[in-house]
mmCIF file of C-alpha atoms in Angstrom:
data_model
loop_
_atom_site.group_PDB
_atom_site.id
_atom_site.type_symbol
_atom_site.label_atom_id
_atom_site.label_comp_id
_atom_site.label_asym_id
_atom_site.label_seq_id
_atom_site.Cartn_x
_atom_site.Cartn_y
_atom_site.Cartn_z
ATOM 1 C CA MET A 230 8.793 -20.360 9.851
ATOM 2 C CA LYS A 231 6.854 -22.056 12.696
ATOM 3 C CA ALA A 232 9.047 -25.156 12.382
ATOM 4 C CA LEU A 233 12.212 -23.048 12.601
ATOM 5 C CA ARG A 234 10.884 -21.261 15.664
ATOM 6 C CA LEU A 235 10.171 -24.642 17.295
ATOM 7 C CA ILE A 236 13.712 -25.827 16.547
ATOM 8 C CA LEU A 237 15.133 -22.690 18.138
ATOM 9 C CA ILE A 238 12.957 -23.068 21.228
ATOM 10 C CA CYS A 239 14.178 -26.646 21.647
ATOM 11 C CA ALA A 240 17.773 -25.529 21.215
ATOM 12 C CA ILE A 241 17.435 -22.768 23.792
ATOM 13 C CA SER A 242 15.833 -25.263 26.185
ATOM 14 C CA ALA A 243 18.950 -27.415 25.861
ATOM 15 C CA MET A 244 21.274 -24.592 26.877
ATOM 16 C CA PRO A 245 21.477 -25.511 30.599
ATOM 17 C CA ILE A 246 22.960 -28.882 29.557
ATOM 18 C CA ALA A 247 25.373 -27.137 27.220
ATOM 19 C CA VAL A 248 26.418 -24.655 29.880
ATOM 20 C CA SER A 249 27.352 -27.439 32.298
ATOM 21 C CA ALA A 250 29.785 -28.803 29.702
ATOM 22 C CA GLN A 251 30.905 -25.467 28.363
ATOM 23 C CA GLU A 252 34.398 -25.582 29.860
ATOM 24 C CA LYS A 253 35.095 -28.740 27.818
ATOM 25 C CA GLU A 254 33.083 -27.777 24.725
ATOM 26 C CA VAL A 255 34.702 -24.725 23.158
ATOM 27 C CA PHE A 256 32.599 -23.864 20.128
ATOM 28 C CA ILE A 257 34.187 -20.499 19.289
ATOM 29 C CA PRO A 258 37.708 -20.216 20.739
ATOM 30 C CA LYS A 259 39.136 -17.021 22.147
ATOM 31 C CA GLY A 260 40.774 -14.831 19.512
ATOM 32 C CA SER A 261 38.608 -15.971 16.597
ATOM 33 C CA VAL A 262 37.735 -13.333 14.001
ATOM 34 C CA SER A 263 34.971 -13.703 11.436
ATOM 35 C CA ALA A 264 33.283 -11.732 8.678
ATOM 36 C CA GLY A 265 29.931 -12.545 7.142
ATOM 37 C CA ILE A 266 26.510 -11.429 6.052
ATOM 38 C CA GLN A 267 22.940 -12.037 7.182
ATOM 39 C CA ALA A 268 19.982 -11.688 4.825
ATOM 40 C CA ALA A 269 16.218 -12.087 4.794
ATOM 41 C CA TYR A 270 13.193 -11.479 2.582
ATOM 42 C CA ALA A 271 9.937 -10.633 4.329
ATOM 43 C CA ASN A 272 6.303 -10.011 3.486
ATOM 44 C CA LEU A 273 5.141 -7.087 5.619
ATOM 45 C CA ASN A 274 1.817 -5.845 6.917
ATOM 46 C CA SER A 275 0.656 -3.371 9.524
ATOM 47 C CA ASN A 276 0.759 -6.067 12.213
ATOM 48 C CA ASN A 277 4.311 -7.324 11.857
ATOM 49 C CA SER A 278 6.644 -4.470 10.994
ATOM 50 C CA ASP A 279 7.567 -1.170 12.558
ATOM 51 C CA PHE A 280 8.042 0.120 9.010
ATOM 52 C CA MET A 281 4.342 0.924 9.368
ATOM 53 C CA LEU A 282 5.307 3.631 11.853
ATOM 54 C CA LEU A 283 6.385 5.585 8.790
ATOM 55 C CA LEU A 284 2.791 5.528 7.595
ATOM 56 C CA ASN A 285 1.134 6.737 10.794
ATOM 57 C CA GLU A 286 -0.853 3.545 11.424
ATOM 58 C CA ILE A 287 -2.257 3.341 7.857
ATOM 59 C CA ASN A 288 -3.152 -0.230 6.897
ATOM 60 C CA ALA A 289 -0.690 -1.427 4.266
ATOM 61 C CA ALA A 290 1.156 -4.480 3.028
ATOM 62 C CA GLY A 291 4.298 -5.103 1.050
ATOM 63 C CA HIS A 292 7.684 -6.769 0.975
ATOM 64 C CA ALA A 293 11.266 -5.966 1.888
ATOM 65 C CA PHE A 294 14.783 -7.337 1.454
ATOM 66 C CA TYR A 295 17.238 -7.137 4.352
ATOM 67 C CA ALA A 296 21.036 -7.482 4.173
ATOM 68 C CA ALA A 297 23.516 -7.011 7.026
ATOM 69 C CA PRO A 298 27.271 -7.531 6.603
ATOM 70 C CA GLY A 299 29.295 -7.629 9.797
ATOM 71 C CA VAL A 300 32.429 -8.645 11.683
ATOM 72 C CA GLU A 301 32.842 -10.470 14.976
ATOM 73 C CA PHE A 302 35.666 -10.987 17.486
ATOM 74 C CA SER A 303 35.761 -13.625 20.231
ATOM 75 C CA TYR A 304 37.246 -12.048 23.351
ATOM 76 C CA ARG A 305 36.744 -15.246 25.350
ATOM 77 C CA ASP A 306 35.838 -18.864 24.599
ATOM 78 C CA ASN A 307 32.206 -18.910 23.367
ATOM 79 C CA ARG A 308 31.839 -15.137 23.881
ATOM 80 C CA ALA A 309 32.003 -12.606 21.074
ATOM 81 C CA VAL A 310 31.325 -8.964 20.256
ATOM 82 C CA GLY A 311 30.704 -7.537 16.819
ATOM 83 C CA LEU A 312 29.610 -4.733 14.548
ATOM 84 C CA ARG A 313 26.943 -5.069 11.881
ATOM 85 C CA LEU A 314 25.651 -2.683 9.214
ATOM 86 C CA ASN A 315 22.169 -3.151 7.821
ATOM 87 C CA TYR A 316 20.291 -2.125 4.701
ATOM 88 C CA VAL A 317 16.604 -2.656 3.909
ATOM 89 C CA SER A 318 14.835 -1.973 0.628
ATOM 90 C CA GLY A 319 11.166 -2.607 -0.050
ATOM 91 C CA ASN A 320 7.777 -1.453 -1.239
ATOM 92 C CA LEU A 321 4.461 -0.923 0.566
ATOM 93 C CA ALA A 322 1.042 -0.833 -1.083
ATOM 94 C CA MET A 323 -2.083 0.943 0.162
ATOM 95 C CA ASP A 324 -5.512 1.666 -1.301
ATOM 96 C CA ASN A 325 -4.557 4.910 -3.017
ATOM 97 C CA ALA A 326 -0.762 5.039 -3.075
ATOM 98 C CA ASP A 327 2.442 3.053 -3.083
ATOM 99 C CA ALA A 328 5.576 3.830 -1.121
ATOM 100 C CA ALA A 329 9.221 2.910 -1.665
ATOM 101 C CA VAL A 330 10.937 2.330 1.679
ATOM 102 C CA ARG A 331 14.640 2.314 2.525
ATOM 103 C CA SER A 332 16.624 2.080 5.727
ATOM 104 C CA VAL A 333 20.316 2.187 6.642
ATOM 105 C CA GLY A 334 21.746 1.600 10.084
ATOM 106 C CA GLY A 335 24.278 -0.090 12.294
ATOM 107 C CA ALA A 336 24.399 -2.221 15.416
ATOM 108 C CA VAL A 337 26.862 -3.471 18.012
ATOM 109 C CA PHE A 338 26.125 -6.895 19.437
ATOM 110 C CA HIS A 339 27.221 -9.504 21.968
ATOM 111 C CA ARG A 340 26.812 -13.260 21.536
ATOM 112 C CA ASN A 341 27.034 -16.250 23.873
ATOM 113 C CA TYR A 342 27.484 -19.629 22.170
ATOM 114 C CA PHE A 343 26.422 -22.994 23.630
ATOM 115 C CA ALA A 344 27.704 -26.171 21.965
ATOM 116 C CA LEU A 345 24.966 -28.733 21.283
ATOM 117 C CA ASP A 346 27.011 -31.676 19.972
ATOM 118 C CA ARG A 347 30.275 -33.369 20.878
ATOM 119 C CA LYS A 348 31.891 -32.548 17.542
ATOM 120 C CA ASN A 349 31.369 -28.824 18.134
ATOM 121 C CA ARG A 350 29.630 -28.361 14.797
ATOM 122 C CA LEU A 351 26.225 -27.224 16.070
ATOM 123 C CA ALA A 352 25.527 -24.564 18.677
ATOM 124 C CA ALA A 353 22.762 -22.340 19.935
ATOM 125 C CA PHE A 354 23.455 -18.706 20.671
ATOM 126 C CA VAL A 355 21.788 -15.727 22.290
ATOM 127 C CA GLU A 356 22.478 -12.251 20.988
ATOM 128 C CA PHE A 357 21.858 -8.836 22.488
ATOM 129 C CA SER A 358 22.271 -5.844 20.185
ATOM 130 C CA ALA A 359 21.988 -2.061 20.302
ATOM 131 C CA SER A 360 21.146 -0.375 17.014
ATOM 132 C CA LEU A 361 20.499 2.981 15.373
ATOM 133 C CA THR A 362 18.604 3.072 12.072
ATOM 134 C CA GLY A 363 17.400 5.787 9.722
ATOM 135 C CA ARG A 364 14.372 5.080 7.510
ATOM 136 C CA ARG A 365 12.537 6.821 4.711
ATOM 137 C CA ALA A 366 9.323 6.216 2.751
ATOM 138 C CA ASP A 367 8.680 8.075 -0.527
ATOM 139 C CA PHE A 368 5.215 8.359 -2.090
ATOM 140 C CA VAL A 369 5.818 8.743 -5.818
ATOM 141 C CA LYS A 370 2.327 9.894 -6.821
ATOM 142 C CA THR A 371 1.828 12.509 -4.109
ATOM 143 C CA GLY A 372 5.415 13.731 -3.675
ATOM 144 C CA GLU A 373 5.151 13.217 0.080
ATOM 145 C CA ASN A 374 7.719 11.426 2.187
ATOM 146 C CA THR A 375 8.215 10.292 5.745
ATOM 147 C CA SER A 376 11.476 9.755 7.614
ATOM 148 C CA SER A 377 12.244 8.249 10.974
ATOM 149 C CA LEU A 378 15.130 7.526 13.317
ATOM 150 C CA LYS A 379 14.987 4.412 15.475
ATOM 151 C CA ALA A 380 17.169 3.435 18.452
ATOM 152 C CA GLY A 381 16.654 -0.094 19.714
ATOM 153 C CA LEU A 382 17.772 -2.901 22.011
ATOM 154 C CA THR A 383 17.025 -6.417 20.731
ATOM 155 C CA PHE A 384 17.226 -10.010 21.962
ATOM 156 C CA SER A 385 17.746 -12.674 19.271
ATOM 157 C CA PRO A 386 18.267 -16.432 19.802
ATOM 158 C CA GLY A 387 19.687 -18.543 16.994
ATOM 159 C CA LEU A 388 21.441 -21.656 15.752
ATOM 160 C CA MET A 389 24.856 -21.956 14.084
ATOM 161 C CA TYR A 390 26.375 -24.897 12.212
ATOM 162 C CA PHE A 391 29.920 -25.258 10.860
ATOM 163 C CA VAL A 392 29.675 -26.727 7.348
ATOM 164 C CA MET A 393 33.482 -26.495 7.114
ATOM 165 C CA ASN A 394 36.158 -25.810 9.714
ATOM 166 C CA ASN A 395 36.178 -22.089 8.894
ATOM 167 C CA VAL A 396 32.696 -21.586 7.361
ATOM 168 C CA SER A 397 29.453 -21.464 9.341
ATOM 169 C CA ILE A 398 25.801 -20.929 8.511
ATOM 170 C CA SER A 399 23.287 -19.571 10.983
ATOM 171 C CA PHE A 400 19.657 -18.694 11.518
ATOM 172 C CA SER A 401 18.438 -16.193 14.097
ATOM 173 C CA ILE A 402 15.070 -14.797 15.161
ATOM 174 C CA GLY A 403 14.428 -11.327 16.519
ATOM 175 C CA MET A 404 12.054 -12.036 19.388
ATOM 176 C CA ALA A 405 12.009 -9.117 21.821
ATOM 177 C CA GLY A 406 13.169 -5.553 22.027
ATOM 178 C CA LEU A 407 12.868 -2.018 23.296
ATOM 179 C CA SER A 408 12.837 0.899 20.873
ATOM 180 C CA TYR A 409 12.411 4.627 20.444
ATOM 181 C CA ASN A 410 11.138 6.027 17.136
ATOM 182 C CA SER A 411 11.068 9.636 15.999
ATOM 183 C CA SER A 412 9.148 10.190 12.735
ATOM 184 C CA LYS A 413 8.471 13.258 10.572
ATOM 185 C CA CYS A 414 6.175 13.734 7.569
ATOM 186 C CA TYR A 415 6.901 16.127 4.674
ATOM 187 C CA SER A 416 4.935 17.450 1.720
ATOM 188 C CA GLY A 417 6.685 19.594 -0.868
ATOM 189 C CA GLY A 418 9.679 19.870 1.448
ATOM 190 C CA VAL A 419 7.551 21.295 4.286
ATOM 191 C CA GLU A 420 7.099 19.379 7.540
ATOM 192 C CA THR A 421 3.448 18.469 8.062
ATOM 193 C CA GLY A 422 3.650 16.382 11.234
ATOM 194 C CA HIS A 423 5.833 14.425 13.582
ATOM 195 C CA SER A 424 5.528 11.728 16.216
ATOM 196 C CA HIS A 425 7.599 10.069 18.938
ATOM 197 C CA ARG A 426 7.066 6.549 20.211
ATOM 198 C CA PHE A 427 8.618 4.281 22.826
ATOM 199 C CA GLY A 428 7.875 0.618 22.306
ATOM 200 C CA ALA A 429 8.394 -2.836 23.785
ATOM 201 C CA ASP A 430 7.945 -5.713 21.357
ATOM 202 C CA PHE A 431 7.662 -9.373 22.354
ATOM 203 C CA GLY A 432 7.174 -11.414 19.214
ATOM 204 C CA LEU A 433 8.619 -12.269 15.842
ATOM 205 C CA ASP A 434 10.447 -9.417 14.091
ATOM 206 C CA LEU A 435 10.608 -10.412 10.406
ATOM 207 C CA LEU A 436 13.342 -7.900 9.583
ATOM 208 C CA GLY A 437 15.329 -8.901 12.655
ATOM 209 C CA SER A 438 15.408 -12.553 11.571
ATOM 210 C CA GLY A 439 17.340 -14.221 8.791
ATOM 211 C CA PHE A 440 19.940 -16.629 7.479
ATOM 212 C CA GLY A 441 23.638 -15.882 7.624
ATOM 213 C CA ILE A 442 27.028 -17.159 6.508
ATOM 214 C CA SER A 443 30.361 -16.379 8.201
ATOM 215 C CA PHE A 444 34.013 -16.996 7.381
ATOM 216 C CA TYR A 445 36.499 -17.453 10.254
ATOM 217 C CA PHE A 446 40.150 -16.411 10.098
#
């Protein structure tokens, strides 16, 4: 993961050079339409995932699988907007209980692409997205559950490479964002507590990072 982050940092550093040649280097032409999916598998702990907001700061660890199908439309050379749906499924373990966690949400995003080679196969991109996600954690042994609603704005740099003329692979890293979380706790169907939290995160978001594949039409 550290090596991938270093590669992305180097790519982003090269963007000023790419921008100066952008009029000649069209990586994604205007009118392009694509469909694809992004996926990731992450090991979670109370220091690296806002899933822990569901557990009211309880120390825990676990794992989760993330999948996000989406579509994208290029309204201008090297500029695109898109819609992405996301689904997360995982499990968290604590000293006395285990929780099954699920989330479903959607996001709209905007990407700027910057060609990094003369053959227009490799490019860096920066993405800004706005998302709304609902999450739930169920404690099987106790019958308790916690739900939350999160609204967020996220910045994600990445790399894309065309393995074929109409097929690309990509890797992106969620690195910074603003969010609002509203969480409620229930026991036996009765609300036992709630919390609200505004946050600003500047670091690696494991569930906002992943590999993707896209097909262009």
